[in-house]
Structure formats: structure tokens, C-alpha cells
XYZ file of C-alpha atoms in Angstrom:
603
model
C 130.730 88.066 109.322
C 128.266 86.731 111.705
C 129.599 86.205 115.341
C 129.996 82.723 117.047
C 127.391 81.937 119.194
C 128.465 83.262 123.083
C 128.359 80.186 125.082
C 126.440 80.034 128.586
C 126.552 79.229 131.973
C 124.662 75.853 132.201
C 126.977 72.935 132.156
C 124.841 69.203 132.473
C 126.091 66.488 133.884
C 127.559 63.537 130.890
C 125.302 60.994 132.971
C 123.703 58.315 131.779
C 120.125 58.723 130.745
C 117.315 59.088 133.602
C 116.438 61.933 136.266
C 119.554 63.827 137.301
C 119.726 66.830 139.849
C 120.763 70.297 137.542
C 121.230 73.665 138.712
C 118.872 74.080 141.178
C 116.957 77.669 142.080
C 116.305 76.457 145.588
C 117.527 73.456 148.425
C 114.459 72.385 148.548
C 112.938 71.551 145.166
C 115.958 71.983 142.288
C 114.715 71.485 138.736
C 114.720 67.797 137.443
C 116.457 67.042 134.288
C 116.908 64.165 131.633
C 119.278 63.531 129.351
C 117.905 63.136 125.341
C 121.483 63.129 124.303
C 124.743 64.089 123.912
C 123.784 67.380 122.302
C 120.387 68.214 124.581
C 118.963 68.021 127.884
C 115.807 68.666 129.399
C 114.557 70.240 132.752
C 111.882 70.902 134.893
C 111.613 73.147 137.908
C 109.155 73.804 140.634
C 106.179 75.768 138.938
C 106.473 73.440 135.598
C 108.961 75.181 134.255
C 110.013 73.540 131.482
C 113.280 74.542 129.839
C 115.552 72.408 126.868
C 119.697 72.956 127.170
C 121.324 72.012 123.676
C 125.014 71.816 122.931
C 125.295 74.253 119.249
C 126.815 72.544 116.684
C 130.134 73.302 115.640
C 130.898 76.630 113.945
C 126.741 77.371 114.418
C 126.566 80.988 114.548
C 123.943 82.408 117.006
C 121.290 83.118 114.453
C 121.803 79.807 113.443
C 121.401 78.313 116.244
C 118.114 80.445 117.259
C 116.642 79.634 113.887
C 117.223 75.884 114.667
C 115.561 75.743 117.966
C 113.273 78.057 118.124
C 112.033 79.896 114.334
C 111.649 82.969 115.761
C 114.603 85.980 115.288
C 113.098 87.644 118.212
C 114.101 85.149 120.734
C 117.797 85.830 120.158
C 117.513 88.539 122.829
C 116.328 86.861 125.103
C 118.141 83.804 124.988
C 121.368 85.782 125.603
C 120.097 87.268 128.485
C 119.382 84.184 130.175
C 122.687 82.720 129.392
C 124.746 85.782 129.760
C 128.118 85.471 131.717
C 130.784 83.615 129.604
C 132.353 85.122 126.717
C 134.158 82.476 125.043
C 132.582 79.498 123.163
C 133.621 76.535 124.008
C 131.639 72.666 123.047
C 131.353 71.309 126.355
C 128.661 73.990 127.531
C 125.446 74.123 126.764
C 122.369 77.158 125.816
C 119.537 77.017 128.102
C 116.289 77.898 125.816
C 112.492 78.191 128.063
C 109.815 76.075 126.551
C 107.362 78.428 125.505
C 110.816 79.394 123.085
C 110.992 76.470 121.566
C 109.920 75.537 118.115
C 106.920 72.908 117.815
C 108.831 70.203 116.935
C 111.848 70.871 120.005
C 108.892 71.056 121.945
C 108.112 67.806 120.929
C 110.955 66.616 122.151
C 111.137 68.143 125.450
C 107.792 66.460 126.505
C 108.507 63.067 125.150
C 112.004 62.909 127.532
C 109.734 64.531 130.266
C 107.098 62.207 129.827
C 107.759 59.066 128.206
C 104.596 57.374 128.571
C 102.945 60.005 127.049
C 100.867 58.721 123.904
C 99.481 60.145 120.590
C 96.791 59.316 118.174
C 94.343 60.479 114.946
C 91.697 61.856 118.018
C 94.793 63.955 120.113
C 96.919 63.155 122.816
C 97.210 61.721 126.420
C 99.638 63.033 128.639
C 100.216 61.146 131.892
C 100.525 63.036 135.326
C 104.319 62.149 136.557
C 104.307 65.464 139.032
C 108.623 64.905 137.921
C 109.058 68.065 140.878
C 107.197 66.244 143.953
C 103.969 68.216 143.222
C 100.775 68.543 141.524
C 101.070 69.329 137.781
C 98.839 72.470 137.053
C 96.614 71.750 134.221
C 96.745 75.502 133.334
C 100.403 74.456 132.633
C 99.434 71.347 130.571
C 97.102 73.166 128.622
C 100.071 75.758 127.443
C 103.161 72.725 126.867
C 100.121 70.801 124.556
C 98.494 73.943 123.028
C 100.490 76.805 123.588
C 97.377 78.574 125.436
C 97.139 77.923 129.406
C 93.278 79.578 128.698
C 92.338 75.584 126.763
C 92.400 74.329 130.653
C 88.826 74.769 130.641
C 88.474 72.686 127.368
C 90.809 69.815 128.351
C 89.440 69.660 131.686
C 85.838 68.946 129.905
C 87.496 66.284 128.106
C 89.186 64.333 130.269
C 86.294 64.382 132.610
C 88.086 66.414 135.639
C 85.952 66.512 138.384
C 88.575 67.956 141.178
C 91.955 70.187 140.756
C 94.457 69.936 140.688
C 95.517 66.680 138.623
C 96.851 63.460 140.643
C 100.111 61.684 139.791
C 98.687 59.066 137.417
C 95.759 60.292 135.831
C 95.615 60.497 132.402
C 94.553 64.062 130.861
C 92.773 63.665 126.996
C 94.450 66.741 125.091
C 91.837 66.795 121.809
C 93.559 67.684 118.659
C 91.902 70.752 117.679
C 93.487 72.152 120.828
C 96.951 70.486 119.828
C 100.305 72.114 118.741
C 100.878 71.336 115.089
C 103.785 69.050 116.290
C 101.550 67.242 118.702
C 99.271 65.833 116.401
C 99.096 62.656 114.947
C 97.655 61.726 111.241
C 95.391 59.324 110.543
C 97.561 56.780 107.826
C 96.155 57.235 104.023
C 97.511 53.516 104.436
C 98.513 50.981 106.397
C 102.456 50.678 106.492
C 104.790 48.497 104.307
C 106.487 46.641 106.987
C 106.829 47.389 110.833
C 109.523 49.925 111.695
C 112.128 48.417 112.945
C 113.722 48.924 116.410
C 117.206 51.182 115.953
C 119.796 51.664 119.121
C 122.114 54.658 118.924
C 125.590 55.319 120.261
C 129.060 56.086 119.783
C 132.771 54.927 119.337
C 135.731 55.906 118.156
C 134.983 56.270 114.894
C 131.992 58.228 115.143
C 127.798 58.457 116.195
C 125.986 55.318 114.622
C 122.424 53.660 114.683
C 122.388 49.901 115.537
C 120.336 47.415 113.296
C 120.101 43.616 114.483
C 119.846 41.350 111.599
C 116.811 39.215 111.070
C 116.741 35.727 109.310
C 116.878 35.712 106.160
C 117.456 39.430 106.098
C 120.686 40.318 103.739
C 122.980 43.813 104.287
C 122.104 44.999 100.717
C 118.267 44.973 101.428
C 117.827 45.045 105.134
C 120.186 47.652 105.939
C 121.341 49.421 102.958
C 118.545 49.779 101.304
C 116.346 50.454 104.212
C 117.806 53.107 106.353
C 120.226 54.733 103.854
C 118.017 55.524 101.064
C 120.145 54.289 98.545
C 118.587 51.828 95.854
C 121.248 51.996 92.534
C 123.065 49.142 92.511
C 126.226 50.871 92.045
C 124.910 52.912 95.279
C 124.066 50.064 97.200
C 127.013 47.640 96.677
C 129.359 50.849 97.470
C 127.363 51.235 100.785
C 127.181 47.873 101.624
C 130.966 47.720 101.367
C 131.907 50.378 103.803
C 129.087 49.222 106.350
C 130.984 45.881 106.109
C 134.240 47.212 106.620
C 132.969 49.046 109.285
C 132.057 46.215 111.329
C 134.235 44.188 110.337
C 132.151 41.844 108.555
C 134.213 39.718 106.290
C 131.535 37.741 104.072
C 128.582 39.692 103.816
C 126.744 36.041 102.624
C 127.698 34.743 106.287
C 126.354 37.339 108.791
C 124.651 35.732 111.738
C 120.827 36.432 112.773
C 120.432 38.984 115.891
C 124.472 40.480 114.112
C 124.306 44.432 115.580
C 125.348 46.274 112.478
C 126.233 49.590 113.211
C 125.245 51.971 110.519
C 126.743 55.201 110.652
C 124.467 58.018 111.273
C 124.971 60.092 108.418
C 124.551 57.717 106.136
C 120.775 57.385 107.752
C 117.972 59.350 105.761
C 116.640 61.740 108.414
C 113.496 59.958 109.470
C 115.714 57.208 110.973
C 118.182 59.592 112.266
C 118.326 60.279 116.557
C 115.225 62.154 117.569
C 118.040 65.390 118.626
C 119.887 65.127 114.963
C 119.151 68.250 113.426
C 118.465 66.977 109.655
C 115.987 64.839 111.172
C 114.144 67.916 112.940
C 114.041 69.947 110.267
C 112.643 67.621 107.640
C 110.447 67.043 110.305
C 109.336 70.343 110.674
C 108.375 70.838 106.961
C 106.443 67.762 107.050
C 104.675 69.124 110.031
C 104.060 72.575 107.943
C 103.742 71.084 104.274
C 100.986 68.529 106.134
C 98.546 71.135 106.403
C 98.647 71.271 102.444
C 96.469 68.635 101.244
C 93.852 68.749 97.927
C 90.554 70.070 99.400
C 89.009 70.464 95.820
C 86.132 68.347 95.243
C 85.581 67.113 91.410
C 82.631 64.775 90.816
C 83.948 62.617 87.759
C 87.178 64.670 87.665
C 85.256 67.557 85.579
C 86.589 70.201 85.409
C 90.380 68.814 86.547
C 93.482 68.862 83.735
C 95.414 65.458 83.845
C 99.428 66.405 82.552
C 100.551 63.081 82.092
C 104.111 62.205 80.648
C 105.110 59.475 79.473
C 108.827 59.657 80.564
C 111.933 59.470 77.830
C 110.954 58.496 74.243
C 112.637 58.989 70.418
C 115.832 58.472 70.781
C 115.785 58.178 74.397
C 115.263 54.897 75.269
C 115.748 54.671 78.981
C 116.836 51.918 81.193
C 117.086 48.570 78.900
C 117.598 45.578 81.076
C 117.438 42.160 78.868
C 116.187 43.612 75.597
C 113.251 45.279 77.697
C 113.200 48.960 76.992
C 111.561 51.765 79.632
C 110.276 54.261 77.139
C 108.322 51.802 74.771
C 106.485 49.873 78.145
C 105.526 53.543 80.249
C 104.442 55.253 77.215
C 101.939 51.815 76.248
C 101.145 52.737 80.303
C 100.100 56.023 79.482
C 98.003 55.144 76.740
C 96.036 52.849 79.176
C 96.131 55.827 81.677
C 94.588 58.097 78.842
C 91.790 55.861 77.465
C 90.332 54.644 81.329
C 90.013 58.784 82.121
C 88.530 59.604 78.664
C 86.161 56.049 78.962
C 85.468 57.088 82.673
C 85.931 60.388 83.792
C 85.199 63.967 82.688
C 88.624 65.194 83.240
C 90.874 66.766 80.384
C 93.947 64.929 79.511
C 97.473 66.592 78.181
C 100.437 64.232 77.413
C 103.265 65.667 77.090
C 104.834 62.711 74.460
C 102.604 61.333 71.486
C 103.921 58.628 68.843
C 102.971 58.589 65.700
C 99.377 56.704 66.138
C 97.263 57.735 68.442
C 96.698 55.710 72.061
C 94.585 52.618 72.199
C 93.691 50.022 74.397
C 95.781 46.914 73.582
C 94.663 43.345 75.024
C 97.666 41.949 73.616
C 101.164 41.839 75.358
C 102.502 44.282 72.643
C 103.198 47.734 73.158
C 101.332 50.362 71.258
C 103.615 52.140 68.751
C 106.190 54.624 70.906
C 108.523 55.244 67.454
C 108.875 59.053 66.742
C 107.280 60.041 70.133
C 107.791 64.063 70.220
C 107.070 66.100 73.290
C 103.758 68.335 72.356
C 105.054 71.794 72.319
C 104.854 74.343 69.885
C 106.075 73.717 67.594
C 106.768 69.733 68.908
C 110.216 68.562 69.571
C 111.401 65.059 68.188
C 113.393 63.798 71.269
C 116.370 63.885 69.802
C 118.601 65.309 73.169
C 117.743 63.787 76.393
C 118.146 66.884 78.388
C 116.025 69.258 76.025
C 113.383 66.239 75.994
C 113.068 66.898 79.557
C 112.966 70.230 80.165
C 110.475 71.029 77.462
C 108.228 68.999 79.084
C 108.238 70.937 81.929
C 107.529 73.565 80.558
C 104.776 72.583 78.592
C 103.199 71.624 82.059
C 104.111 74.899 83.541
C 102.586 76.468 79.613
C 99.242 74.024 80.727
C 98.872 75.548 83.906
C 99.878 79.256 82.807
C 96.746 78.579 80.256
C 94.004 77.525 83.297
C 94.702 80.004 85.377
C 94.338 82.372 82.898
C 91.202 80.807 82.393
C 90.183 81.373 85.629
C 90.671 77.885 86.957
C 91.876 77.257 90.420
C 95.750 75.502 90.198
C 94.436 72.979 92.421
C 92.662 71.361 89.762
C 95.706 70.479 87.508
C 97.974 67.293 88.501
C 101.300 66.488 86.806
C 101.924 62.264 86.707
C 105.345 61.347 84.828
C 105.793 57.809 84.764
C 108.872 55.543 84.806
C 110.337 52.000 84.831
C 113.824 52.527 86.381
C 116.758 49.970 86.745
C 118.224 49.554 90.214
C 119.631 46.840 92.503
C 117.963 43.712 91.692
C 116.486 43.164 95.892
C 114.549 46.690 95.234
C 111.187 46.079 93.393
C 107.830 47.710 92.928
C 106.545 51.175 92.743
C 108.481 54.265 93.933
C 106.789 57.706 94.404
C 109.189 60.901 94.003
C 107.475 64.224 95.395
C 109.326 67.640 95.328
C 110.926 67.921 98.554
C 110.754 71.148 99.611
C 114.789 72.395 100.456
C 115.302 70.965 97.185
C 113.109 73.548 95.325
C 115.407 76.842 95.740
C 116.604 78.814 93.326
C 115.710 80.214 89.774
C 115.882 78.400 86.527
C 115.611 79.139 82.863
C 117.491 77.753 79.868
C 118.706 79.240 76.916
C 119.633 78.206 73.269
C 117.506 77.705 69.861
C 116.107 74.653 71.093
C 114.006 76.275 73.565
C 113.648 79.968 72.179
C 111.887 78.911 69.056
C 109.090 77.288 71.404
C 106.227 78.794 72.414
C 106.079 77.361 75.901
C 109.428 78.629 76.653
C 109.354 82.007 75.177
C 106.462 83.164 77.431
C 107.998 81.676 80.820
C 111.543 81.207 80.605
C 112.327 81.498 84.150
C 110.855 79.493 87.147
C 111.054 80.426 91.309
C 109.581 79.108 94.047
C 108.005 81.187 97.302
C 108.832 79.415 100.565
C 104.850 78.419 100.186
C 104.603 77.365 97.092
C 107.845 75.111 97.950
C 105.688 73.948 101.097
C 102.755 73.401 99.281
C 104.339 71.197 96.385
C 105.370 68.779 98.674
C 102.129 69.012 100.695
C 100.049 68.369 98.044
C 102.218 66.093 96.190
C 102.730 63.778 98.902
C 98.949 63.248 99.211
C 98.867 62.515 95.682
C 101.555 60.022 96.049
C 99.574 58.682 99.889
C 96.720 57.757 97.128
C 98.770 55.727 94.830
C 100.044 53.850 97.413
C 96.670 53.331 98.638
C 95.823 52.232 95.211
C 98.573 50.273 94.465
C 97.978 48.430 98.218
C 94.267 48.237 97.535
C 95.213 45.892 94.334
C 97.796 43.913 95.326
C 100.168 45.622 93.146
C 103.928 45.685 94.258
C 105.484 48.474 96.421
C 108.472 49.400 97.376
C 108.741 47.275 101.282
C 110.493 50.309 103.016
C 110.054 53.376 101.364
C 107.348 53.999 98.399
C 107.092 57.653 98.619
C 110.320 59.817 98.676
C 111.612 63.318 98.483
C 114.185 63.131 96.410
C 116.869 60.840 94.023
C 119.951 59.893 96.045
C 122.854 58.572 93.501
C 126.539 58.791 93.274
C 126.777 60.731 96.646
C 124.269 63.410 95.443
C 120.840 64.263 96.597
C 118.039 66.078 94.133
C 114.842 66.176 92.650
C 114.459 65.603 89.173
C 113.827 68.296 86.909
C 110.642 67.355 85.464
C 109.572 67.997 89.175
C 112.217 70.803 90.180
C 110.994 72.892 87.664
C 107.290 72.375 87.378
C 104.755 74.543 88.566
C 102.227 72.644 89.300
C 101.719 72.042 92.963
C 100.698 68.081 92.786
C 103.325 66.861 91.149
C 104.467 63.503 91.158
C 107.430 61.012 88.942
C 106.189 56.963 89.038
C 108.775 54.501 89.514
C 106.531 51.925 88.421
C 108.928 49.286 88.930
C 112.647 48.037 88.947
C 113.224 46.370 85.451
C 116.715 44.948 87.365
C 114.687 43.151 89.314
C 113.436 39.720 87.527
C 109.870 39.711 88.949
C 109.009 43.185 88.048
C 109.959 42.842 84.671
C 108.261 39.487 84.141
C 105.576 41.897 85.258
C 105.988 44.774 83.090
C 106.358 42.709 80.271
C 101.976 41.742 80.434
C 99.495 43.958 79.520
C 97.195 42.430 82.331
C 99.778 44.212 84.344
C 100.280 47.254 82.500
C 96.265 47.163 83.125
C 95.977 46.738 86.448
C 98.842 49.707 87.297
C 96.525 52.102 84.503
C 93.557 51.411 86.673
C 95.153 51.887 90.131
C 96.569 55.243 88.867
C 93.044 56.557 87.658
C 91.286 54.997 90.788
C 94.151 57.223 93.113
C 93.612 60.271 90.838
C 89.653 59.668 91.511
C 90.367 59.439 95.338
C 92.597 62.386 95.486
C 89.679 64.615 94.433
C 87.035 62.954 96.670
C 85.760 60.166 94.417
C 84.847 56.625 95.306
C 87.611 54.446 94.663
C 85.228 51.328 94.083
C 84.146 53.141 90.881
C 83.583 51.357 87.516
C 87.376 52.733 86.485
C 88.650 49.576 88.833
C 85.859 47.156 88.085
C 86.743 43.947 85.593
C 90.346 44.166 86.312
C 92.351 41.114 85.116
C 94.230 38.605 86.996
C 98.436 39.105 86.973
C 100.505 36.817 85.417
C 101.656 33.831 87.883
C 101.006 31.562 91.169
C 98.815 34.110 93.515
C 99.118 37.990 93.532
C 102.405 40.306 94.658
C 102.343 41.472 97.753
C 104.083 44.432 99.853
C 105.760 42.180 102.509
C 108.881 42.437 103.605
C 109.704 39.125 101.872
C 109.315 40.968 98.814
C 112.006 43.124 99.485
C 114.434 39.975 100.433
C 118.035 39.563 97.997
C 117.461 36.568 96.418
C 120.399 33.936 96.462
C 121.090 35.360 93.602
C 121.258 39.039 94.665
C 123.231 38.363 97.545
C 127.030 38.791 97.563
């Protein structure tokens, strides 16, 4: 068993945030610090040494804790060194970790508590001259907190147009982001965002650390809050959540809360992007985003030639799916796949697999009818009538994973296969339009295989039973996949089409207390992988949507346009051209009104 992590000799001051007076190494300038936090601090002595004191969590074991702040085992050394001198842990002290130590993303940090009016952008970033010590900041030293080489001086100095050294309190100094940390570095949006993020305040009381959220008009718990920050969007979810976020500011009619109300929403119930900038779940999902970013299709395919289109078409046979008012999933996606299939044979040079076919083969319907989904079998060998949900499923993953076995063994690059499963789910009735699931990486450990008659007497199974994931290949999925998804969204946006207000793209299903990925993307192999939520059938305007083949239309020819885009095409092809008009009074938007309970919806 792993040793707790031996404690150290700096203890901060539990001041309020601002500049505070640390342990100083002389009387004449001692190191500046601020607070981030509860659990972290950050200093700055004379020379521009930067260093970052956090509190480890409890239990955190020393490689644990070196892992978390800085990604490099070799550190440990000399971490304990510095902080050498008490024996026994204990909460209120805290580990003193140098700069050049830190991980990209704690680096991050450190800067942005240093230097708060430091800004970022697409071209790099500015960093303001503060001089926090009472003297000049070196711009040797600026080059190595921004690029993590003091030698780029030279560079930045061109940049900013630095006639005189060294740098003057004020004066802004143009870091370009070539030169940038990965952490530094800001990315252009595929698209503009759903709604503004809002403004969260943070603190704590008795019962715990929470995130404050004021209520806007016309704003309702169950969509505003719950649905918002906590990730949850099944009814059953949502209603649960709402609940204890009631009770937990004693809110006693959720239909009566007053504009500008502070609800406090506890922080773990936050998904991590809306966590404290210190919380560690947020940091590390941060820091795979920062790695899996640099994973993005580079491939180039004129026409798609050359590129294999998996699409699946999800349940099917005896699998209905979610039925909300008569209105079945399987029957509506799979006519939605058929319209998928058709546009990329009429338009496109790229090869198309489903993974589901009916009894007649796809067509383009102008009618509001579905094209005939009865006795849909997933395309194996030999095919498998979908007679148990669970076997449905997996065999179509590993048909895909059989599909991509069979290019690369024809020499084609893996890049050039995509995986699309699309859905129609049923959640609360305030969430509606399209939802993106990617393969988050953490969720991707592990190997997999199944067993039993079903799958041993096909093909697909028989020559790859098992499936594992490298750390890269986990990386690279949700690189990848989450540019795919940035181009549906795009799509989707670029037509009006309705989106989920807060989050369209996500990493993962969150239901009944339990976090995955669904195993039509767990298991897959192929790195740009994406499962469509085209819509919320529990919603009443999605599935007077759904219902149309105008819409069913429009959604075929987004998809197709996105696919297109994601391997370099114009978007303004042909593929979009003549599309019809949707049902109703004007076209659905992605505002945040679309998001709103109705009266209805609201409890």
C-alpha cells in the first residue's frame, strides 16, 4: 500500500481573495500570493518565481497527488524536497509545487489568479505587465510561463513590437500561438454558441461547496438549472434533481420562484465544465480536451471518394424504441437513414454500410409515411433478426469494427471510415432538439468481448471477439469524434434545425445516478464515432417535427452536408440545395427560449 502523501511546511493564510504577504525569502521583497481557493494558492517572488500551493485531497496518496498537478512521476522527488520537514499529514497544510512543475492546465491557472486581465484568443494571447513584486517583469520569464522556453523572448519581443527592455507595468506583450503552451491556446469556435454562458458564484455552507445560479424571467428550475449545469435530461432524472435542489434551498413551489432567486446548486451535481476552475474533475476533463483537441480529421476527400459511411439506423424488429403518443423511434430514424443513404449515393462518391436493412430496399419518400422498417435485421453474417435488444446492439458494433478490420486490410487509412447511429430519444418534455454523444475518453477503459451462440455463429464476431483501447486511440476517439459532432452542429445551426440550447455535444449518458457511453460507441473501433439524438419525441414540438418528411429531409441533408465538411468539402454543395420549408409559423431556432418549460412542463 501506497503511503499518504507527507504534508509540508507552507501554511497560507484563509484570507479573503486578493494579494496577501506569504512566506517571504527576504524583508525586503517577500513573494506575493493570491488566493484561487480553498484548496490552492498562488505566489510570486522576486525573480518571477512563480510557484502554486494546493491543499491534497483527502486520502490522495503522493503519486496521486503528483499525477494530478503535475503528469510527470519524476517530479515526486523533487517536490518532497522542497516541502520536506513535517512528517504527519494533516488538511490544513498545503504542498508547494514551482511552476515550471506544473501541468499545462495548473499552469493555466496559476497565471489567470496572477494576472487576471490577461486575455486569450484564435491568434494567441496577451499578457498584461502587473510587475505583482515592485519590479520589471523579465520577458525571458514571460516567454517560459506562456511557452515553456525563456529562448521564444526573441520571438515575442518581435511581436509585440518591443523596442526597449525590460517591459513597463502596463504594456501589453502579444504571445502568438505557435509559441503557446497547449493550455494557453484558444480555438477558433466550429460554431457560434447556443446561448451565452451564464455567470456562476461559488461558495460554501454548512452543508457543503455549491455554485450559485440567479434565476432569469421566465427561466424554470427543471430547464434553467437542472438541465443546464447538471447534465441530466430524463425526466425521471430531472424531476429527482429538481427536487433535492428545491429542498436544498428551501424552495417550496418550484412554479413560484422569484426572478434574480440565488439557487445554490451543489457542486457535485455540476458536470465538470461548470465546476470551480481548482475542482479536480473539472481539470482533468479539461486536460483531455486540451490533448484529444489536437486530434481532428486532416484527410481530405473530394466528393467523399474513397471514405466508408457506417450508418445505423438505431433499434429495429422487435425493438421498437421510445414510443411517445403512438410515435415509434425505430420506424422514423430508420426512414432517416434511408434519406441519409440515397443524398450520399445521389451526391457523393462515398461507400455506404448500414448496419439495419428492412425488407425493401431505401427510397426517397415525399410523403409523410415512413419507408417499410418491418423485419429490419442487422447485416452480419449471417444477419440477425433483432429479436434481443442487447444482441441487436452489440452486433452492430461489431459489424462496424468487421467494416473497418476489412479497409485497413485493404490498405485504407482508418481515418476515412465514420460511424453515425441515429436516434429519437424520449426525455423531459423542456429538452428538445439534437443531442451529439462522442466517446469520452475515461469512459473507454477496459476489454470487452461477448460470448454465447448468438454471437459465435457470426462472422464478425468470430474474427474479433475482444475490443481494447490504447490511451491514444481513447484520445483520439474523442478528438476526432467531437469534430464530427462540431460539424453537425454547424449543420444543424446553418439550417435552422433545432439544438439542444445548453449542451448539443456530450461525452457521455448520465441516467439513474450512472455515467457511460453507450455501447454502440464503447465498443467501436472506429475513431469518428458519433450516436444522433435527433430529437426528444417527449417534447411536443419535436415530434410534431419528426412526424414530416420535409423534416426528416432537412435533418438527412444537414447530416450529409456535416459529413461533406468534416472531410474538407463545401458545405453550400448541391447535397443542401432545394431543401423544403418545415412544417409551421417561421423556422426553429437554437435560443434559449427554445429550451424554456412550457406551462405545461413546469411543476
Amino acid at each position: 500500500m501506497r503511503r499518504p502523501l507527507v504534508p509540508v511546511l507552507l501554511l497560507l493564510s484563509a484570507a479573503g481573495i486578493g494579494w496577501t504577504s506569504a512566506r517571504s525569502s527576504s524583508a525586503e521583497n517577500p513573494p506575493q500570493s493570491v488566493r484561487v481557493s480553498d484548496e490552492l494558492s498562488v505566489s510570486i517572488s522576486s525573480g518571477d518565481e512563480i510557484a502554486l500551493s494546493a491543499r491534497p485531497l483527502p486520502a490522495e496518496t503522493v503519486d496521486a497527488f503528483i499525477k494530478r498537478l503535475t503528469d510527470d512521476p519524476r517530479a515526486k522527488k523533487e517536490i518532497l524536497a522542497q516541502n520536506a520537514g513535517v512528517s504527519l499529514f494533516r488538511r490544513e497544510v498545503f504542498v508547494h509545487v514551482p511552476y515550471r512543475l506544473l501541468s499545462d492546465a495548473y499552469k493555466k491557472i496559476a497565471i489567470e489568479a496572477l494576472f487576471p486581465d490577461d486575455k486569450g484568443d484564435p491568434g494567441g494571447w496577451t499578457h498584461v505587465v502587473t510587475a505583482p513584486t515592485g519590479g520589471p517583469e523579465s520577458l525571458w520569464r514571460i516567454a517560459e510561463w506562456f511557452t515553456g522556453d525563456g529562448a521564444n523572448y526573441r520571438e515575442i519581443r518581435s511581436e509585440s513590437g518591443i523596442a526597449a527592455l525590460p517591459t513597463e507595468k502596463g504594456q501589453s506583450v502579444r504571445i502568438p500561438t505557435r509559441l503557446l503552451l497547449p493550455s494557453f491556446r484558444t480555438e477558433a469556435a466550429a460554431s457560434p454558441p447556443i446561448v451565452a454562458e451564464p455567470a456562476l458564484e461559488y461558495g460554501k455552507d454548512a452543508r457543503g461547496r455549491y455554485a450559485v445560479y440567479r434565476l432569469r424571467r421566465g427561466e424554470a428550475l427543471y430547464s434553467a438549472v437542472v438541465v443546464r449545469f447538471t447534465g441530466r435530461v430524463h425526466a425521471e432524472d430531472v424531476n429527482a434533481k429538481a427536487v433535492e435542489i428545491a429542498a436544498r434551498n428551501d424552495i417550496a413551489d418550484v412554479r413560484s420562484i422569484p426572478v434574480d432567486f440565488p439557487v445554490k446548486i451543489p457542486i457535485e451535481d455540476l458536470t465538470p465544465e461548470y465546476r470551480p476552475a481548482d475542482d479536480p474533475e473539472r481539470i482533468e476533463a479539461e486536460k483531455t480536451r486540451l490533448e484529444s483537441s489536437q486530434f481532428v480529421n486532416r484527410v481530405r476527400a473530394m466528393d467523399l471518394s474513397g471514405v466508408t459511411f457506417v450508418l445505423d439506423a438505431g433499434h429495429g424488429g422487435r425493438d421498437t424504441g421510445a414510443s411517445v403518443d403512438g410515435m415509434e423511434e425505430a420506424r422514423n430514424v430508420y426512414d432517416l437513414a434511408c434519406r441519409v443513404e440515397m443524398l450520399l449515393r445521389q451526391h457523393t462518391k462515398a461507400r455506404v454500410v448500414l448496419t439495419v436493412e428492412g425488407r425493401t430496399p431505401c427510397r426517397m419518400n415525399a410523403s409523410e409515411a415512413v419507408v417499410d422498417w418491418r423485419g429490419a435485421q442487422v447485416q452480419t453474417h449471417p444477419p440477425y433478426p433483432i429479436e434481443d435488444t442487447v444482441a441487436g446492439v452489440n452486433l452492430r458494433w461489431y459489424l462496424a469494427n468487421a467494416v473497418l478490420r476489412s479497409n485497413e486490410k485493404a490498405g485504407v487509412s482508418e481515418d476515412r471510415t465514420v460511424f453515425v447511429s441515429l436516434h429519437a430519444d424520449s426525455l423531459h418534455p423542456a429538452v428538445r432538439g439534437l443531442m451529439v454523444y462522442i466517446p469520452g475518453e475515461k469512459f473507454l477503459k477496459g476489454t470487452f468481448g461477448r460470448m454465447g451462440e448468438i454471437y459465435e455463429s457470426r462472422r464478425e464476431v468470430r474474427e474479433g471477439l475482444h475490443v481494447s483501447f490504447s490511451r491514444k486511440e481513447r484520445v483520439k476517439a474523442e478528438g476526432v469524434s467531437r469534430d464530427l459532432a462540431e460539424r453537425i452542429v454547424a449543420a444543424f445551426q446553418a439550417d435552422s434545425l433545432p439544438l439542444h440550447a445548453f449542451q448539443p455535444i456530450r461525452l457521455n449518458v448520465i441516467r439513474g445516478g450512472k455515467e457511460w457511453v453507450p455501447a454502440i460507441l464503447r465498443y467501436n473501433r472506429i475513431p469518428a464515432r458519433v450516436l444522433l439524438e435527433v430529437c426528444n419525441l417527449n417534447n411536443p414540438e419535436d415530434r410534431k417535427l419528426l412526424v414530416t418528411s420535409a423534416y426528416r429531409d432537412r435533418v438527412a441533408r444537414a447530416l450529409v452536408s456535416a459529413l461533406v465538411a468534416f472531410y474538407g468539402g463545401n458545405t453550400g454543395s448541391s447535397v443542401a440545395a432545394d431543401k423544403p420549408p418545415l412544417p409551421g409559423k417561421g423556422k426553429p431556432g437554437n435560443s434559449a427560449k427554445s429550451a424554456r418549460d412550457s406551462k405545461k412542463s413546469r411543476r
